[in-house]
C-alpha cells in the first residue's frame, strides 16, 4: 500500500457490509483512521475488528443515516475520538424492487430516506469538520440506476438520481469551503444488497439471475466491492485534487452502450 490517506480521518457509512466494508479496509490500509458507521452496530464492530487485526485504526458507530440526531452525534464522536475529519464516504444505501405501478409508498420513502436524505444529513453534519485545515472530500454513492433506467426499480432509480443531482449541487456550493464532492455510479456488484435481486431475476436460481445480468456488461462480468473501493480511494485522496462535481461510472461499460 502507498499511504495515500496517511494522517487522514475518514467516515464511511454502511461500512458493515459489501462495498462500504471493502472501502473501510482499503482506506485503513492506505493510512486513514476510519469511522465505520452502520445501522447494524455488530456489523460495524466486525469491520473494525478486521481493520485492527491488520494494525489499522478504526471506530465503530451504530447509527441510522436517515435520522439527523443519530448522524450529528456520530459525526461529532468520530471527529472527537479520531481527532479530525477529512473524508466522508456516503455509501449507506438500500434498494427496493417495483415499478411505479406497484412500488409501495413505504418503498419510496425508505429509498429516499436512506439514499438521498442520508447523504444530505451526513454531509451537513460533516461540513464544519471537513472545511478545517487543508479541506476535505465527500464521495457519494450513486448507481448506474441514477443515470439510466433499471427495470422495476422506480424508487431506487429516483433516489440515486437525486444523489447524482445533489452531488453536483454540493460540489458548487462547497468548492469555496475547500470541500470536493464527487459521486461513484457503480454497475452491479455482487454484495448482500444485490443477491435477492439477482435471485429474483433468475426466478429463484442465483446462477440464472447472474447470467441474465452479466450479458448487460461489455466487460463480461460483474464488479467486486474492492473495485469500487479503489475508485472511492482515488476520489477521497489528493490524487483527485482537481475533481469536484464529477460523476464517475464504474460499471464495466454498462452505460457506454
Ligand atoms: N451492490 C451493487 O450492485 C450496487 C450498485 C450500485 C450502487 N450500489 C450502492 O452501493 C452502496 C452499498 O451497497 P452494497 O451493495 O455494499 O450494500 P450492502 O447491503 O452489502 O451494504 C449496505 C450497508 O448499509 C447499511 N445501511 C443500510 N441502511 C442504513 C442506514 N439507514 N443507516 C446506516 N447504515 C445503513 C447496511 O446495514 C449495510 O451494512 C449502496 O448505496 C448501494 O445503493 C450498490
Short mmCIF file of C-alpha atoms and ligand atoms in Angstrom, two decimals:
data_model
loop_
_atom_site.label_atom_id
_atom_site.label_comp_id
_atom_site.label_asym_id
_atom_site.label_seq_id
_atom_site.Cartn_x
_atom_site.Cartn_y
_atom_site.Cartn_z
CA UNK A 1 0.00 0.00 0.00
CA UNK A 2 1.11 3.54 -0.73
CA UNK A 3 -0.17 5.54 2.27
CA UNK A 4 -2.42 7.70 0.11
CA UNK A 5 -4.57 8.59 3.15
CA UNK A 6 -1.78 8.85 5.70
CA UNK A 7 -2.75 11.05 8.64
CA UNK A 8 -6.36 11.44 7.46
CA UNK A 9 -9.62 10.50 9.16
CA UNK A 10 -12.43 9.07 7.03
CA UNK A 11 -16.02 8.28 7.89
CA UNK A 12 -17.72 5.61 5.77
CA UNK A 13 -21.44 4.96 6.13
CA UNK A 14 -22.85 1.50 5.56
CA UNK A 15 -19.36 0.12 6.24
CA UNK A 16 -20.61 -3.03 7.97
CA UNK A 17 -21.04 -4.87 4.66
CA UNK A 18 -20.29 -5.01 0.95
CA UNK A 19 -18.68 -2.01 -0.73
CA UNK A 20 -18.51 0.05 2.48
CA UNK A 21 -16.60 -2.66 4.32
CA UNK A 22 -14.17 -3.10 1.41
CA UNK A 23 -13.60 0.68 1.38
CA UNK A 24 -13.08 0.81 5.15
CA UNK A 25 -10.43 -1.89 4.93
CA UNK A 26 -8.73 -0.24 1.94
CA UNK A 27 -8.78 3.28 3.42
CA UNK A 28 -7.29 1.93 6.68
CA UNK A 29 -4.60 0.05 4.74
CA UNK A 30 -3.79 3.37 3.00
CA UNK A 31 -3.19 5.04 6.36
CA UNK A 32 -6.55 6.55 7.34
CA UNK A 33 -8.19 6.19 10.72
CA UNK A 34 -11.70 5.06 9.78
CA UNK A 35 -15.05 5.76 11.44
CA UNK A 36 -17.13 2.73 10.46
CA UNK A 37 -20.80 3.73 10.62
CA UNK A 38 -23.63 1.26 10.13
CA UNK A 39 -27.23 0.76 11.19
CA UNK A 40 -26.09 -2.70 12.25
CA UNK A 41 -23.70 -2.00 15.13
CA UNK A 42 -22.35 -5.54 15.31
CA UNK A 43 -21.52 -5.49 11.57
CA UNK A 44 -19.65 -2.21 12.15
CA UNK A 45 -17.75 -3.83 15.04
CA UNK A 46 -16.84 -6.74 12.77
CA UNK A 47 -15.35 -4.36 10.17
CA UNK A 48 -13.39 -2.60 12.92
CA UNK A 49 -12.09 -5.97 14.11
CA UNK A 50 -10.81 -6.76 10.60
CA UNK A 51 -9.05 -3.38 10.36
CA UNK A 52 -7.49 -3.68 13.82
CA UNK A 53 -6.29 -7.21 13.03
CA UNK A 54 -4.25 -5.66 10.19
CA UNK A 55 -2.81 -2.99 12.51
CA UNK A 56 -5.16 -0.18 11.44
CA UNK A 57 -7.19 2.30 13.47
CA UNK A 58 -10.99 2.30 13.37
CA UNK A 59 -14.03 3.26 15.41
CA UNK A 60 -17.44 1.54 15.19
CA UNK A 61 -20.52 3.75 15.21
CA UNK A 62 -24.07 2.38 15.25
CA UNK A 63 -26.31 4.99 13.64
CA UNK A 64 -29.14 5.44 11.17
CA UNK A 65 -28.12 7.85 8.39
CA UNK A 66 -31.76 8.82 7.93
CA UNK A 67 -32.03 10.30 11.43
CA UNK A 68 -30.48 13.74 11.97
CA UNK A 69 -29.84 13.25 15.70
CA UNK A 70 -28.06 9.91 15.11
CA UNK A 71 -25.93 11.38 12.35
CA UNK A 72 -24.94 14.52 14.22
CA UNK A 73 -23.80 12.64 17.30
CA UNK A 74 -21.94 10.01 15.21
CA UNK A 75 -20.05 12.65 13.20
CA UNK A 76 -19.17 14.62 16.34
CA UNK A 77 -17.96 11.46 18.07
CA UNK A 78 -15.82 10.43 15.08
CA UNK A 79 -14.17 13.85 14.93
CA UNK A 80 -13.62 13.93 18.70
CA UNK A 81 -12.32 10.36 19.13
CA UNK A 82 -10.24 10.27 15.93
CA UNK A 83 -9.12 13.90 16.18
CA UNK A 84 -10.48 15.39 12.91
CA UNK A 85 -12.48 14.51 9.80
CA UNK A 86 -11.09 14.76 6.27
CA UNK A 87 -13.22 12.38 4.19
CA UNK A 88 -16.88 11.37 4.21
CA UNK A 89 -17.97 8.46 2.02
CA UNK A 90 -21.77 8.44 1.87
CA UNK A 91 -22.11 4.79 0.94
CA UNK A 92 -25.07 3.51 3.02
CA UNK A 93 -27.95 2.58 0.79
CA UNK A 94 -30.96 0.34 0.36
CA UNK A 95 -32.82 -0.69 -2.75
CA UNK A 96 -36.34 -1.84 -3.38
CA UNK A 97 -37.94 -3.59 -6.30
CA UNK A 98 -41.09 -2.43 -8.04
CA UNK A 99 -42.21 -0.33 -10.98
CA UNK A 100 -44.08 2.92 -10.43
CA UNK A 101 -47.27 0.86 -10.88
CA UNK A 102 -46.60 -1.44 -7.95
CA UNK A 103 -43.99 0.10 -5.60
CA UNK A 104 -45.43 0.96 -2.20
CA UNK A 105 -45.29 4.36 -0.55
CA UNK A 106 -43.05 2.73 2.07
CA UNK A 107 -40.59 1.55 -0.66
CA UNK A 108 -40.38 5.10 -1.95
CA UNK A 109 -39.96 6.71 1.49
CA UNK A 110 -37.31 4.21 2.63
CA UNK A 111 -35.28 4.56 -0.57
CA UNK A 112 -35.29 8.34 -0.31
CA UNK A 113 -34.71 8.38 3.46
CA UNK A 114 -31.55 6.28 3.34
CA UNK A 115 -30.04 7.03 -0.09
CA UNK A 116 -30.92 10.70 -0.58
CA UNK A 117 -31.76 12.18 2.83
CA UNK A 118 -28.97 10.16 4.47
CA UNK A 119 -26.45 11.70 2.06
CA UNK A 120 -27.77 15.18 2.86
CA UNK A 121 -27.79 14.67 6.65
CA UNK A 122 -24.31 13.13 6.86
CA UNK A 123 -22.84 15.79 4.59
CA UNK A 124 -24.48 18.63 6.52
CA UNK A 125 -23.13 17.28 9.81
CA UNK A 126 -19.62 16.76 8.38
CA UNK A 127 -19.10 20.11 6.60
CA UNK A 128 -17.91 22.05 9.70
CA UNK A 129 -15.17 19.44 10.23
CA UNK A 130 -14.27 18.82 6.57
CA UNK A 131 -13.68 22.50 5.84
CA UNK A 132 -11.00 22.79 8.51
CA UNK A 133 -7.28 22.53 7.73
CA UNK A 134 -6.47 21.76 4.10
CA UNK A 135 -10.11 20.99 3.32
CA UNK A 136 -11.84 17.71 2.72
CA UNK A 137 -13.55 15.34 0.32
CA UNK A 138 -17.02 13.86 0.12
CA UNK A 139 -17.68 10.79 -2.01
CA UNK A 140 -21.33 9.96 -2.64
CA UNK A 141 -22.52 6.54 -3.68
CA UNK A 142 -24.74 6.85 -6.71
CA UNK A 143 -25.55 3.97 -9.04
CA UNK A 144 -25.99 3.34 -12.74
CA UNK A 145 -29.67 3.33 -11.70
CA UNK A 146 -29.32 7.08 -11.16
CA UNK A 147 -28.20 7.53 -14.78
CA UNK A 148 -30.19 5.00 -16.82
CA UNK A 149 -33.41 3.15 -16.08
CA UNK A 150 -33.12 -0.24 -14.39
CA UNK A 151 -36.42 -2.08 -14.98
CA UNK A 152 -38.71 -2.38 -11.94
CA UNK A 153 -36.58 -0.27 -9.59
CA UNK A 154 -38.51 3.00 -9.78
CA UNK A 155 -37.91 4.30 -6.24
CA UNK A 156 -34.24 3.27 -6.27
CA UNK A 157 -33.61 4.88 -9.69
CA UNK A 158 -35.26 8.11 -8.50
CA UNK A 159 -33.34 8.18 -5.20
CA UNK A 160 -29.98 7.55 -6.88
CA UNK A 161 -30.85 10.21 -9.48
CA UNK A 162 -31.31 12.55 -6.51
CA UNK A 163 -27.86 11.58 -5.20
CA UNK A 164 -26.31 12.43 -8.59
CA UNK A 165 -28.06 15.85 -8.69
CA UNK A 166 -27.19 16.52 -5.03
CA UNK A 167 -23.52 15.74 -5.76
CA UNK A 168 -23.36 18.47 -8.40
CA UNK A 169 -25.18 20.92 -6.15
CA UNK A 170 -22.91 20.18 -3.20
CA UNK A 171 -19.80 20.45 -5.38
CA UNK A 172 -20.52 24.03 -6.44
CA UNK A 173 -21.78 25.13 -3.01
CA UNK A 174 -18.82 23.67 -1.11
CA UNK A 175 -15.96 24.45 -3.52
CA UNK A 176 -15.32 27.77 -1.78
CA UNK A 177 -15.10 25.93 1.53
CA UNK A 178 -12.35 23.67 0.11
CA UNK A 179 -14.51 20.54 0.08
CA UNK A 180 -14.53 18.46 -3.10
CA UNK A 181 -17.67 16.41 -3.78
CA UNK A 182 -17.84 13.59 -6.33
CA UNK A 183 -20.04 10.56 -6.90
CA UNK A 184 -19.42 7.00 -8.00
CA UNK A 185 -22.06 5.23 -10.07
CA UNK A 186 -21.33 1.50 -9.79
CA UNK A 187 -22.86 -1.13 -12.01
CA UNK A 188 -23.89 -4.43 -10.48
CA UNK A 189 -21.55 -5.53 -7.70
CA UNK A 190 -22.09 -8.89 -6.04
CA UNK A 191 -22.95 -7.97 -2.41
CA UNK A 192 -25.69 -8.91 0.09
CA UNK A 193 -27.73 -5.96 -1.25
CA UNK A 194 -27.88 -7.43 -4.76
CA UNK A 195 -28.24 -11.13 -4.03
CA UNK A 196 -32.08 -11.13 -3.63
CA UNK A 197 -32.46 -9.12 -6.84
CA UNK A 198 -30.17 -11.44 -8.79
CA UNK A 199 -32.02 -14.47 -7.43
CA UNK A 200 -35.41 -12.96 -8.36
CA UNK A 201 -34.13 -12.20 -11.86
CA UNK A 202 -33.34 -15.92 -12.25
CA UNK A 203 -36.78 -16.97 -10.91
CA UNK A 204 -35.12 -18.17 -7.70
CA UNK A 205 -31.95 -19.50 -9.35
CA UNK A 206 -28.95 -17.29 -8.48
CA UNK A 207 -26.77 -18.58 -11.34
CA UNK A 208 -29.54 -17.94 -13.88
CA UNK A 209 -30.00 -14.42 -12.46
CA UNK A 210 -26.27 -13.77 -12.66
CA UNK A 211 -26.17 -15.00 -16.28
CA UNK A 212 -29.06 -12.70 -17.26
CA UNK A 213 -27.29 -9.74 -15.63
CA UNK A 214 -23.77 -10.32 -16.94
CA UNK A 215 -24.94 -10.01 -20.57
CA UNK A 216 -25.58 -6.30 -19.91
CA UNK A 217 -21.87 -5.80 -19.09
CA UNK A 218 -19.46 -5.47 -22.06
CA UNK A 219 -16.58 -6.38 -19.75
CA UNK A 220 -18.25 -9.80 -19.32
CA UNK A 221 -18.61 -9.95 -15.55
CA UNK A 222 -19.99 -8.12 -12.53
CA UNK A 223 -17.81 -5.85 -10.40
CA UNK A 224 -16.36 -6.50 -6.97
CA UNK A 225 -16.61 -4.38 -3.81
CA UNK A 226 -12.82 -3.87 -3.92
CA UNK A 227 -13.04 -2.36 -7.42
CA UNK A 228 -15.49 0.29 -6.20
CA UNK A 229 -13.42 0.86 -3.05
CA UNK A 230 -10.42 1.73 -5.24
CA UNK A 231 -12.46 4.37 -7.10
CA UNK A 232 -13.58 5.81 -3.75
CA UNK A 233 -9.96 5.85 -2.57
CA UNK A 234 -8.92 7.85 -5.63
CA UNK A 235 -11.74 10.38 -5.18
CA UNK A 236 -11.05 10.68 -1.44
CA UNK A 237 -7.30 11.17 -1.89
CA UNK A 238 -5.24 14.15 -3.02
CA UNK A 239 -4.71 12.32 -6.35
CA UNK A 240 -8.18 13.69 -7.26
CA UNK A 241 -7.37 17.26 -6.17
CA UNK A 242 -8.87 18.85 -9.34
CA UNK A 243 -12.03 16.72 -9.36
CA UNK A 244 -15.25 18.10 -7.98
CA UNK A 245 -18.80 17.58 -9.24
CA UNK A 246 -17.65 14.52 -11.21
CA UNK A 247 -19.97 11.57 -11.64
CA UNK A 248 -17.67 8.61 -12.13
CA UNK A 249 -19.22 5.48 -13.61
CA UNK A 250 -17.59 2.21 -12.56
CA UNK A 251 -19.75 -0.20 -14.49
CA UNK A 252 -17.75 -2.40 -16.86
CA UNK A 253 -19.09 -0.38 -19.81
CA UNK A 254 -22.77 -0.93 -18.96
CA UNK A 255 -23.80 2.69 -19.56
CA UNK A 256 -21.45 3.18 -22.53
CA UNK A 257 -23.78 1.20 -24.82
N1 LIG B 1 -24.16 -3.78 -4.97
C1 LIG B 1 -24.44 -3.15 -6.11
O1 LIG B 1 -24.61 -3.73 -7.17
C2 LIG B 1 -24.53 -1.64 -6.11
C3 LIG B 1 -24.60 -0.99 -7.35
C4 LIG B 1 -24.71 0.38 -7.38
C5 LIG B 1 -24.75 1.10 -6.20
N2 LIG B 1 -24.69 0.44 -5.02
C6 LIG B 1 -24.76 1.24 -3.81
O2 LIG B 1 -23.61 0.98 -3.03
C7 LIG B 1 -23.93 1.17 -1.65
C8 LIG B 1 -23.50 -0.04 -0.85
O3 LIG B 1 -24.16 -1.17 -1.38
P1 LIG B 1 -23.75 -2.67 -1.03
O4 LIG B 1 -24.08 -3.46 -2.24
O5 LIG B 1 -22.39 -2.72 -0.45
O6 LIG B 1 -24.85 -3.00 0.07
P2 LIG B 1 -24.84 -3.89 1.41
O7 LIG B 1 -26.27 -4.17 1.69
O8 LIG B 1 -23.86 -5.01 1.31
O9 LIG B 1 -24.30 -2.83 2.48
C9 LIG B 1 -25.07 -1.70 2.82
C10 LIG B 1 -24.80 -1.39 4.28
O10 LIG B 1 -25.55 -0.19 4.58
C11 LIG B 1 -26.11 -0.35 5.86
N3 LIG B 1 -27.29 0.51 5.98
C12 LIG B 1 -28.49 0.34 5.39
N4 LIG B 1 -29.33 1.30 5.79
C13 LIG B 1 -28.64 2.09 6.65
C14 LIG B 1 -28.98 3.24 7.40
N5 LIG B 1 -30.21 3.75 7.36
N6 LIG B 1 -28.02 3.80 8.17
C15 LIG B 1 -26.78 3.27 8.24
N7 LIG B 1 -26.41 2.18 7.56
C16 LIG B 1 -27.33 1.60 6.77
C17 LIG B 1 -26.49 -1.82 5.94
O11 LIG B 1 -26.64 -2.24 7.30
C18 LIG B 1 -25.30 -2.47 5.24
O12 LIG B 1 -24.28 -2.81 6.16
C19 LIG B 1 -25.41 1.47 -1.61
O13 LIG B 1 -25.61 2.88 -1.58
C20 LIG B 1 -25.92 0.90 -2.91
O14 LIG B 1 -27.11 1.51 -3.35
C21 LIG B 1 -24.58 -0.91 -4.95
#
